[in-house]
PDB file of C-alpha atoms in Angstrom:
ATOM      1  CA  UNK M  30      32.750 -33.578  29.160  1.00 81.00           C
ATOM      2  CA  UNK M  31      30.010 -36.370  28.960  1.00 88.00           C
ATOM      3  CA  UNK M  32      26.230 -35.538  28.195  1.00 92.00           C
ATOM      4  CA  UNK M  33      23.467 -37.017  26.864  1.00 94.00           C
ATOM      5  CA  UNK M  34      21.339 -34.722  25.529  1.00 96.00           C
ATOM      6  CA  UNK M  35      17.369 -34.973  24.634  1.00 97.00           C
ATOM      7  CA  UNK M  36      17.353 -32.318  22.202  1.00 95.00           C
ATOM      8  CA  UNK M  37      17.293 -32.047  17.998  1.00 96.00           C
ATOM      9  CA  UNK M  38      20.593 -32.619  16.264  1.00 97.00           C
ATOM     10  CA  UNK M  39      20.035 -29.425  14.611  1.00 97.00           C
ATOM     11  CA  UNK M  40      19.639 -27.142  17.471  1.00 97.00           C
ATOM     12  CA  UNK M  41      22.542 -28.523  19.672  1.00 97.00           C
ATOM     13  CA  UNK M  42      24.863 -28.744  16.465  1.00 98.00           C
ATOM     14  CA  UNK M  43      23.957 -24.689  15.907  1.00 98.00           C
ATOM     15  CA  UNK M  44      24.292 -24.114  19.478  1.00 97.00           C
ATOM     16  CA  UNK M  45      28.058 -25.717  19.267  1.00 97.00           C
ATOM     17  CA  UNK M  46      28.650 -23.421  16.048  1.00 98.00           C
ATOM     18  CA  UNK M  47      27.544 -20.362  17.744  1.00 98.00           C
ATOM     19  CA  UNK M  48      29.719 -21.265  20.589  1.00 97.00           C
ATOM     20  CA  UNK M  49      32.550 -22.019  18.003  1.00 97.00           C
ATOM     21  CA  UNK M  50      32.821 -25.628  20.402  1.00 97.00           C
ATOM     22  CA  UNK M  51      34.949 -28.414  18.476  1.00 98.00           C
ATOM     23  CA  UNK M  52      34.820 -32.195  18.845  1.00 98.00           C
ATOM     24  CA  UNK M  53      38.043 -34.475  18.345  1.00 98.00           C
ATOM     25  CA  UNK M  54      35.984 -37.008  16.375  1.00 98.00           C
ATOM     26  CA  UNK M  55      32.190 -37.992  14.446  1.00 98.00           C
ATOM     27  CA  UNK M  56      30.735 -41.202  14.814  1.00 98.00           C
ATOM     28  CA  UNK M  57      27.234 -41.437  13.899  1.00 98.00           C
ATOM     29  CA  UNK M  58      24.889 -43.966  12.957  1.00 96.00           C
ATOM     30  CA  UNK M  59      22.129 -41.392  11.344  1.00 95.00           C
ATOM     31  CA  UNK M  60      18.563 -41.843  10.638  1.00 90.00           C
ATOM     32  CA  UNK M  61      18.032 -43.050   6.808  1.00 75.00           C
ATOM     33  CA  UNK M  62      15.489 -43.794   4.284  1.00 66.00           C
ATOM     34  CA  UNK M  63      14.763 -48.094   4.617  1.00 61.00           C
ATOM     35  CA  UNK M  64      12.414 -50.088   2.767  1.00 55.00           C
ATOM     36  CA  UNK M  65       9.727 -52.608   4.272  1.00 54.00           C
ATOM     37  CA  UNK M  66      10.834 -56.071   4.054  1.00 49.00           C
ATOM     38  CA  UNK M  67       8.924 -59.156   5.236  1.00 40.00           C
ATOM     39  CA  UNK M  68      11.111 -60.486   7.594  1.00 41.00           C
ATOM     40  CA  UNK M  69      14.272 -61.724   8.642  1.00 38.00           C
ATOM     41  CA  UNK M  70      14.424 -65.148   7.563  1.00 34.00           C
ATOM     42  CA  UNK M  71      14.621 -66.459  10.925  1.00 32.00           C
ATOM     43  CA  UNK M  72      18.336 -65.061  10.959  1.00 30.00           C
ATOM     44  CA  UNK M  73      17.646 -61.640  12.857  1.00 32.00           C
ATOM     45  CA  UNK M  74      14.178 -60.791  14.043  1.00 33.00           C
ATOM     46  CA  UNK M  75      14.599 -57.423  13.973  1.00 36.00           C
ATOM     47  CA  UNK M  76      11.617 -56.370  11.745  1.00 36.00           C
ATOM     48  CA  UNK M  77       9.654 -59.267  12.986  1.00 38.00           C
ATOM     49  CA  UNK M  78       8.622 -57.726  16.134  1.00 42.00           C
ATOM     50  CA  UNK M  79       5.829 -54.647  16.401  1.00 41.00           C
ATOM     51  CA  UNK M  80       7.531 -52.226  18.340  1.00 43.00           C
ATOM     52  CA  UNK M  81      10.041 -51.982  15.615  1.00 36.00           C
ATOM     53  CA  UNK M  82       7.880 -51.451  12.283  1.00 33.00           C
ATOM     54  CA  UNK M  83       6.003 -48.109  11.267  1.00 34.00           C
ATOM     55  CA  UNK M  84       6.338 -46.084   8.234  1.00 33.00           C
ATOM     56  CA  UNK M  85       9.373 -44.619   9.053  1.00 40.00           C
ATOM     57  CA  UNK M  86      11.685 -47.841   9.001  1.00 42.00           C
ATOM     58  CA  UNK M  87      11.360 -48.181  12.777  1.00 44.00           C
ATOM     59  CA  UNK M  88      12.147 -44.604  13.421  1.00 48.00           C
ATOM     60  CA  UNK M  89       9.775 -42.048  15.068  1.00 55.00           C
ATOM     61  CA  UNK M  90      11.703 -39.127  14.168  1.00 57.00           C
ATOM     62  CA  UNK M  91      13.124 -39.767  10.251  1.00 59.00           C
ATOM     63  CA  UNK M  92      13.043 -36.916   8.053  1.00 71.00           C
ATOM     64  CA  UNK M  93      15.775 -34.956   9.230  1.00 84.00           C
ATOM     65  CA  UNK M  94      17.951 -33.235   6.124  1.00 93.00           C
ATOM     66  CA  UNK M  95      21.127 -35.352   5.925  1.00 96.00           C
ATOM     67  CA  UNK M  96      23.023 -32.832   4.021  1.00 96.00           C
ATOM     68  CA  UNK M  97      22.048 -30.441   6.812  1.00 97.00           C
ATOM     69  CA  UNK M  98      23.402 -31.962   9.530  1.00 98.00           C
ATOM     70  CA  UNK M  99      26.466 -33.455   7.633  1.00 98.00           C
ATOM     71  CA  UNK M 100      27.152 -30.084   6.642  1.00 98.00           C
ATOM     72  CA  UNK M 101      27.400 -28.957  10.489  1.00 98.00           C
ATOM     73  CA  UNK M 102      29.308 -31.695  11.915  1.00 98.00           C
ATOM     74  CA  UNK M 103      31.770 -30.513   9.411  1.00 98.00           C
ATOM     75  CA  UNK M 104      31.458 -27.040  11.300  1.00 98.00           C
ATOM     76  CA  UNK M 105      31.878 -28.470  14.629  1.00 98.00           C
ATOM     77  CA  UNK M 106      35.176 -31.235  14.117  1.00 98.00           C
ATOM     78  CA  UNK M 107      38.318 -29.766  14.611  1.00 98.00           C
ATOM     79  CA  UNK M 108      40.622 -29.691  11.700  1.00 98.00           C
ATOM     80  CA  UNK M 109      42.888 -32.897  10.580  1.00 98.00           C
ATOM     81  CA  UNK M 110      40.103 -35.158  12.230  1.00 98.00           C
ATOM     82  CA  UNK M 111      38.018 -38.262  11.480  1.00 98.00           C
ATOM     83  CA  UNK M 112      34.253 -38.774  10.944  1.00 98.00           C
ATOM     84  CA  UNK M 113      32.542 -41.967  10.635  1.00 98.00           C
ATOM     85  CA  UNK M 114      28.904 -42.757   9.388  1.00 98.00           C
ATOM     86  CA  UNK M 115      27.441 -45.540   9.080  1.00 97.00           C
ATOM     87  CA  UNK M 116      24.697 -46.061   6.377  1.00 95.00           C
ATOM     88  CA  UNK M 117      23.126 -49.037   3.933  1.00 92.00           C
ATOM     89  CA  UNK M 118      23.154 -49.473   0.540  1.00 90.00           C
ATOM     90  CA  UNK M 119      20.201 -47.169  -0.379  1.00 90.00           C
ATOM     91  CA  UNK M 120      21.354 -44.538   1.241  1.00 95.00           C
ATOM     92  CA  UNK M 121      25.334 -44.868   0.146  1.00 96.00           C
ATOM     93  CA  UNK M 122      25.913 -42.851  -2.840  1.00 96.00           C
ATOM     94  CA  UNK M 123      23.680 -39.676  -1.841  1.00 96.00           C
ATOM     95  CA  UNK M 124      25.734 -39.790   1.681  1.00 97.00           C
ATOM     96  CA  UNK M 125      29.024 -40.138  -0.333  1.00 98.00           C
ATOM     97  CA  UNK M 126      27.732 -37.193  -2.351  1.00 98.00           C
ATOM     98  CA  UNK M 127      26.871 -35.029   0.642  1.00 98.00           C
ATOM     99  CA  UNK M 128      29.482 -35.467   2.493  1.00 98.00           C
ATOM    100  CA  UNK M 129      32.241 -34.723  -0.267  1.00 98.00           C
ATOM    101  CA  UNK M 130      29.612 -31.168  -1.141  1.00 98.00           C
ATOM    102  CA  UNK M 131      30.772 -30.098   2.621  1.00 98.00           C
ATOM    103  CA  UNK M 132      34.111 -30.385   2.228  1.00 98.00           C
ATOM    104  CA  UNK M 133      35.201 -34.137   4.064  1.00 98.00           C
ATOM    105  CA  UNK M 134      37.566 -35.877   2.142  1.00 98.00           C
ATOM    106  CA  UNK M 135      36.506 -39.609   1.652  1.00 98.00           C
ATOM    107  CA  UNK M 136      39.677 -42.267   2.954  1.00 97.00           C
ATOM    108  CA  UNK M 137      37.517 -45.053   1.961  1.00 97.00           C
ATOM    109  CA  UNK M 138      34.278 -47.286   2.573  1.00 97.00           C
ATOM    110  CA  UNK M 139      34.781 -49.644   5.874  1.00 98.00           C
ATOM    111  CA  UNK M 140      32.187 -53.128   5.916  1.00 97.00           C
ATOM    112  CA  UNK M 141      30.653 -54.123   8.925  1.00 96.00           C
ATOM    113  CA  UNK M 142      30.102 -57.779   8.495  1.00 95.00           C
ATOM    114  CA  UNK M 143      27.432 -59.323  10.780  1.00 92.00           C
ATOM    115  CA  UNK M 144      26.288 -62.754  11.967  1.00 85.00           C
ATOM    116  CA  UNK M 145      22.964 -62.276  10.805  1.00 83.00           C
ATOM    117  CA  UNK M 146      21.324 -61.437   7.779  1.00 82.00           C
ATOM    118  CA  UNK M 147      17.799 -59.881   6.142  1.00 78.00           C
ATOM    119  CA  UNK M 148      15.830 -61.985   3.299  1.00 77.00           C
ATOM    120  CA  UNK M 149      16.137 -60.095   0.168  1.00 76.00           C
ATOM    121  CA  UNK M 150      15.494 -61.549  -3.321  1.00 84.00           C
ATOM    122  CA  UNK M 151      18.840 -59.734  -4.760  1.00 86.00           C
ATOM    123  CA  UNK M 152      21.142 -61.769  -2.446  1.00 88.00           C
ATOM    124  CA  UNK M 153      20.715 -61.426   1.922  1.00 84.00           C
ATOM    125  CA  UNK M 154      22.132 -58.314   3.518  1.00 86.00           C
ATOM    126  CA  UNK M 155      24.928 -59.208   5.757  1.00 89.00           C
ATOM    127  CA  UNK M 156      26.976 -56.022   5.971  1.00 93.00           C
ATOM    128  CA  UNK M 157      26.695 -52.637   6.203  1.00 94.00           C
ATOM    129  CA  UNK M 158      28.642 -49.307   5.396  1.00 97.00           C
ATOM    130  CA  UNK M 159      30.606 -47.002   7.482  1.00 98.00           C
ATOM    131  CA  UNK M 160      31.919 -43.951   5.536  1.00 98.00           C
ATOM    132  CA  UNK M 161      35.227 -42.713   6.676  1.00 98.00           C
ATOM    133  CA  UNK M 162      36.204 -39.548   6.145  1.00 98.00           C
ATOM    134  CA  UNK M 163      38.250 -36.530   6.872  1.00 98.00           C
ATOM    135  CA  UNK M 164      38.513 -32.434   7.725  1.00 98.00           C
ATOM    136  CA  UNK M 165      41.676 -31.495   6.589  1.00 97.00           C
ATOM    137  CA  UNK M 166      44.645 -32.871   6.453  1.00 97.00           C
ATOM    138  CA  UNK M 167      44.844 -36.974   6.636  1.00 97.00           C
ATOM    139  CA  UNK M 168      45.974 -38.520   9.983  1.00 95.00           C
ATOM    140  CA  UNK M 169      46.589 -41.967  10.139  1.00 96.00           C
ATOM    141  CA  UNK M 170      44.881 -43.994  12.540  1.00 98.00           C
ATOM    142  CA  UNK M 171      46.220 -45.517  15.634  1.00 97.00           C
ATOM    143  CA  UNK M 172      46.043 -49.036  14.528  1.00 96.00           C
ATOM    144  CA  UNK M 173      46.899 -49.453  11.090  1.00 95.00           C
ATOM    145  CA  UNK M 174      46.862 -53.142  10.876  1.00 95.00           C
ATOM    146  CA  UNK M 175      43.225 -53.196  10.964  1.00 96.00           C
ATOM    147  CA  UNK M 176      41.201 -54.779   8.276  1.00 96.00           C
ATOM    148  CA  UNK M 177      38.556 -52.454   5.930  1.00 97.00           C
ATOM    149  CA  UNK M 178      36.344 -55.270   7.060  1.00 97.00           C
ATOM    150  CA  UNK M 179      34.877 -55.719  10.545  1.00 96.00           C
ATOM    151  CA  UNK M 180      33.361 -59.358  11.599  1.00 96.00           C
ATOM    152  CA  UNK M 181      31.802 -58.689  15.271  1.00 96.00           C
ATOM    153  CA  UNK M 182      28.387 -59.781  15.952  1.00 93.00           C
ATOM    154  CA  UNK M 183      25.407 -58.402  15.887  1.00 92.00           C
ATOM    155  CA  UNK M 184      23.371 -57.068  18.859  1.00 90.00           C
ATOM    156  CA  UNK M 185      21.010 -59.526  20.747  1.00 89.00           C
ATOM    157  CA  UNK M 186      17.440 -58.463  22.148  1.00 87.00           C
ATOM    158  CA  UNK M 187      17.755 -55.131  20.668  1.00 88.00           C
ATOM    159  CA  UNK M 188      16.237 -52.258  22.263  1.00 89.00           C
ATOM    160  CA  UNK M 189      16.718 -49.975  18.934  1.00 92.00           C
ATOM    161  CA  UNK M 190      16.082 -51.147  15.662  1.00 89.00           C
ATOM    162  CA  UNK M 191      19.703 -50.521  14.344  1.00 88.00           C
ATOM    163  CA  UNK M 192      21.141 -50.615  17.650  1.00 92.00           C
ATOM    164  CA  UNK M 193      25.195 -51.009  16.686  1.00 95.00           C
ATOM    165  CA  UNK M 194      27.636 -53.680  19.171  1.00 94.00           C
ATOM    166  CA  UNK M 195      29.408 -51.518  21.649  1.00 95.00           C
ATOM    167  CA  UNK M 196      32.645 -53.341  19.933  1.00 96.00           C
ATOM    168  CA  UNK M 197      32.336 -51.932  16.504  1.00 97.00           C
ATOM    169  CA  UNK M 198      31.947 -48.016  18.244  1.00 98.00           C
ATOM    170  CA  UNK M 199      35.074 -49.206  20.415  1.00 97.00           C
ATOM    171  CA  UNK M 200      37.494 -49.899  17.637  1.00 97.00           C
ATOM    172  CA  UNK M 201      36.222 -46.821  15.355  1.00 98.00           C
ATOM    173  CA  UNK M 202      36.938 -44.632  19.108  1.00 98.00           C
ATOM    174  CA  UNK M 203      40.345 -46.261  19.660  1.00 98.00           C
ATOM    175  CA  UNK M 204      41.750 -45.953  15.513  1.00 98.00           C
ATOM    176  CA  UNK M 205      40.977 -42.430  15.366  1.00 98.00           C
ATOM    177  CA  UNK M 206      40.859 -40.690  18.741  1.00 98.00           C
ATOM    178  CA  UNK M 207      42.780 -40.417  21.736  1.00 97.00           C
ATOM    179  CA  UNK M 208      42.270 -40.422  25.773  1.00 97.00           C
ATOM    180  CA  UNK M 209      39.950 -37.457  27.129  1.00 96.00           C
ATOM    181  CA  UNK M 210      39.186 -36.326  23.404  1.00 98.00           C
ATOM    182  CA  UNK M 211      35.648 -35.584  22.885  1.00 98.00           C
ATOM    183  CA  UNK M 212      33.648 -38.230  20.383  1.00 98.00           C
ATOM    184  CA  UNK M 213      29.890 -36.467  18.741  1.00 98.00           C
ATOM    185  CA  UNK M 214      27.462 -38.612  18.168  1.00 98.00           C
ATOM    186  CA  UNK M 215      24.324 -36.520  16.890  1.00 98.00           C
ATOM    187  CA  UNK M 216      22.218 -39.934  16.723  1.00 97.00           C
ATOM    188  CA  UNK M 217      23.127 -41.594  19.530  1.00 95.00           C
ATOM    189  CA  UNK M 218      20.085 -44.068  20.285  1.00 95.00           C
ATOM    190  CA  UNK M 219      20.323 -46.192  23.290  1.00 94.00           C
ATOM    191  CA  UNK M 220      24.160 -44.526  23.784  1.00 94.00           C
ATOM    192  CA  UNK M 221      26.454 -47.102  21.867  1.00 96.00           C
ATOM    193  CA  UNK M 222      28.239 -44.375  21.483  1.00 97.00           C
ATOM    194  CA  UNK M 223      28.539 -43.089  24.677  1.00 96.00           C
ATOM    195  CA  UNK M 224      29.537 -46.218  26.807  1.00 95.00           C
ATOM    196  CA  UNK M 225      32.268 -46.968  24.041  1.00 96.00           C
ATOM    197  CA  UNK M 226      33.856 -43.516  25.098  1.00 97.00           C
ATOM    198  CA  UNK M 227      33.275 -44.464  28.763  1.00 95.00           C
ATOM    199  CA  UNK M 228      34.547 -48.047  28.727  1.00 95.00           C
ATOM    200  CA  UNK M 229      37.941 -46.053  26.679  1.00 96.00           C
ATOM    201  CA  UNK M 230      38.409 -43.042  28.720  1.00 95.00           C
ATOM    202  CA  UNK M 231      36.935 -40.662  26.193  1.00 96.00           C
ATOM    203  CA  UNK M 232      34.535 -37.968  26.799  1.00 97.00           C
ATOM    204  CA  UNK M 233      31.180 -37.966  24.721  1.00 97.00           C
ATOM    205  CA  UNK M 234      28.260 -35.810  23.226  1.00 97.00           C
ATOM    206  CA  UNK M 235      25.390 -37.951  22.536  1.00 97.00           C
ATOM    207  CA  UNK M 236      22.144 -36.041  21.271  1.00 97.00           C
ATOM    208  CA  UNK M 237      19.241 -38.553  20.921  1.00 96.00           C
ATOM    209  CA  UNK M 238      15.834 -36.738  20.157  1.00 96.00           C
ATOM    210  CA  UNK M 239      13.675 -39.727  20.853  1.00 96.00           C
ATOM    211  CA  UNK M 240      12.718 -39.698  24.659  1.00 96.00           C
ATOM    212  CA  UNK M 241      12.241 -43.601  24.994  1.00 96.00           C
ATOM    213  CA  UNK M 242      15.250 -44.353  23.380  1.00 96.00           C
ATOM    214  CA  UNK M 243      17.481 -41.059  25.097  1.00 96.00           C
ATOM    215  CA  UNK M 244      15.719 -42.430  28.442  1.00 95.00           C
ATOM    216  CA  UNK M 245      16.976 -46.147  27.532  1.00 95.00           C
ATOM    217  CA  UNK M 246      20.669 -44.311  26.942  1.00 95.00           C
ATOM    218  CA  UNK M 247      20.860 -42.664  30.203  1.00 94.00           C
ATOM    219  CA  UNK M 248      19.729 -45.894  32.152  1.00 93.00           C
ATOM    220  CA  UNK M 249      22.472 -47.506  30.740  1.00 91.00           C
ATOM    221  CA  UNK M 250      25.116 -45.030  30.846  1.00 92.00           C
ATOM    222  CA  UNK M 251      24.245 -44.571  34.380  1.00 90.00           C
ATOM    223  CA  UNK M 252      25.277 -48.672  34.998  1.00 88.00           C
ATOM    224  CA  UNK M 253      28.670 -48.110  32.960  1.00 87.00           C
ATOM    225  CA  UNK M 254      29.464 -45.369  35.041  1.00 71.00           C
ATOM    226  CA  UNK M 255      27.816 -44.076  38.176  1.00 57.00           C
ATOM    227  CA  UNK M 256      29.401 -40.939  38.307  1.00 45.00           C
ATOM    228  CA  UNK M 257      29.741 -37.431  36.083  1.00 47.00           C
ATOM    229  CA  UNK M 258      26.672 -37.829  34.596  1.00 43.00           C
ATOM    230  CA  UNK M 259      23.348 -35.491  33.892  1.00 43.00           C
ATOM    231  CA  UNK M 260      21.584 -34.300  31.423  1.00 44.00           C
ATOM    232  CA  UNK M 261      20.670 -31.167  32.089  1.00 44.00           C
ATOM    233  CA  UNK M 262      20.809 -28.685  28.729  1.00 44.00           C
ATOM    234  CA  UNK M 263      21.328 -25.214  31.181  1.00 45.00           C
ATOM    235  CA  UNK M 264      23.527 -26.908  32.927  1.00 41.00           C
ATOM    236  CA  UNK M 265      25.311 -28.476  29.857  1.00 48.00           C
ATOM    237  CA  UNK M 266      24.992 -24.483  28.157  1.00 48.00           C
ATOM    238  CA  UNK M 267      25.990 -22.876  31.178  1.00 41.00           C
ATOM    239  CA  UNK M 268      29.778 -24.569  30.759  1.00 38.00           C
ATOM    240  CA  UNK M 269      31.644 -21.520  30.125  1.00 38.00           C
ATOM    241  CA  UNK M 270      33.725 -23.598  26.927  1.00 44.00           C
ATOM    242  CA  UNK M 271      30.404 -24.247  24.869  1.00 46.00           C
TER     243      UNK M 271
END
């Protein structure tokens, strides 16, 4: 199974509930609050450029309920499985908080370190969170000499403003997954998410509500594979499993 779907989280997650349709493994990098911030120092350019900034921290579509949807992605991952979700340091404790009042077990906090940074007056931002967590039982991951810490680079000429490296998705996909399991990503953006699956013979379900950036995914998902894909919801509901 690999879709891209241009739909609300919400709705597909409570179709996949209805359908009682489970997913082998979360990874998510979710709309959050963000605060304005002059610029990048030079380091990024991220919030430098127009098409980026608005009042929603670059987002169009921003004030979705986090507990909601954290609470059905617990309803949709099959028992003894992983979820990660990446977030910032505003937003850390109140995710922590939701996602324990589901019923995921934290295993820990994981650091992306990047090779670019944000001014701030309270020390530059160079890192950010990824929450991992569990349903169930704990199940170790496939590489356990990996570090908590991650040092890949940044993306380049963004076309998202918190577009995530295709490497980063890759590793998270390969520690806690395995070949044709299905990977959710309810926020998938311009499909990190996706073409991590593809490029490691997994199948995906990206949901991406924005039409310029779900348009953006489904170019480029198209180039990393040419074949298997649409993105069609009747035809995606008309699949007798979901």
């Amino acid at each position: 199974m690999k879709k891209i779907l241009n739909e609300n989280a919400i709705d597909v997650l409570d179709r996949m509930i209805d359908k009682e349709f489970k997913v082998d493994l979360i990874i998510t990098d979710p709309p959050y609050k963000t605060t304005k911030r002059g610029n990048s120092g030079g380091t990024g350019g991220m919030l430098k450029d127009k098409k980026f900034i608005n009042g929603n921290g670059g987002f169009s579509n921003n004030d979705i309920n986090q507990l909601e949807w954290i609470e059905k992605c617990y309803k949709v991952l099959k028992d003894d499985c992983h979820i990660y979700i990446m977030t910032n340091n505003k937003n850390l404790l109140q995710t922590l908080l939701d996602i324990k009042s589901v019923g995921f077990k934290v295993f820990k906090t994981l650091i992306w370190a990047k090779d670019n940074c944000i001014t701030n007056m309270w020390y530059m931002d160079s890192h950010e969170y990824i929450i991992f967590a569990r349903k169930g039982k704990a199940k170790k991951i496939n590489n356990c000499g990996d570090r908590s810490v991650f040092n890949i680079p940044n993306v380049k000429n963004k076309k998202h403003p918190s577009q995530k490296p295709v490497e980063l998705f890759e590793k998270l996909v390969l520690n806690s997954s395995s070949e044709n399991d299905i990977v959710l990503d309810p926020f998938c953006g311009v499909g990190t998410l996706p073409i991590a699956c593809i490029n490691n013979n997994r199948n995906y379900i990206g949901i991406e509500l924005d039409y310029d950036y779900f348009n953006i995914a489904s170019e480029s998902v198209k180039k990393a594979k040419k074949s298997d894909f649409f993105n069609d919801w009747d035809l995606f509901r008309n699949i007798k499993a979901i």
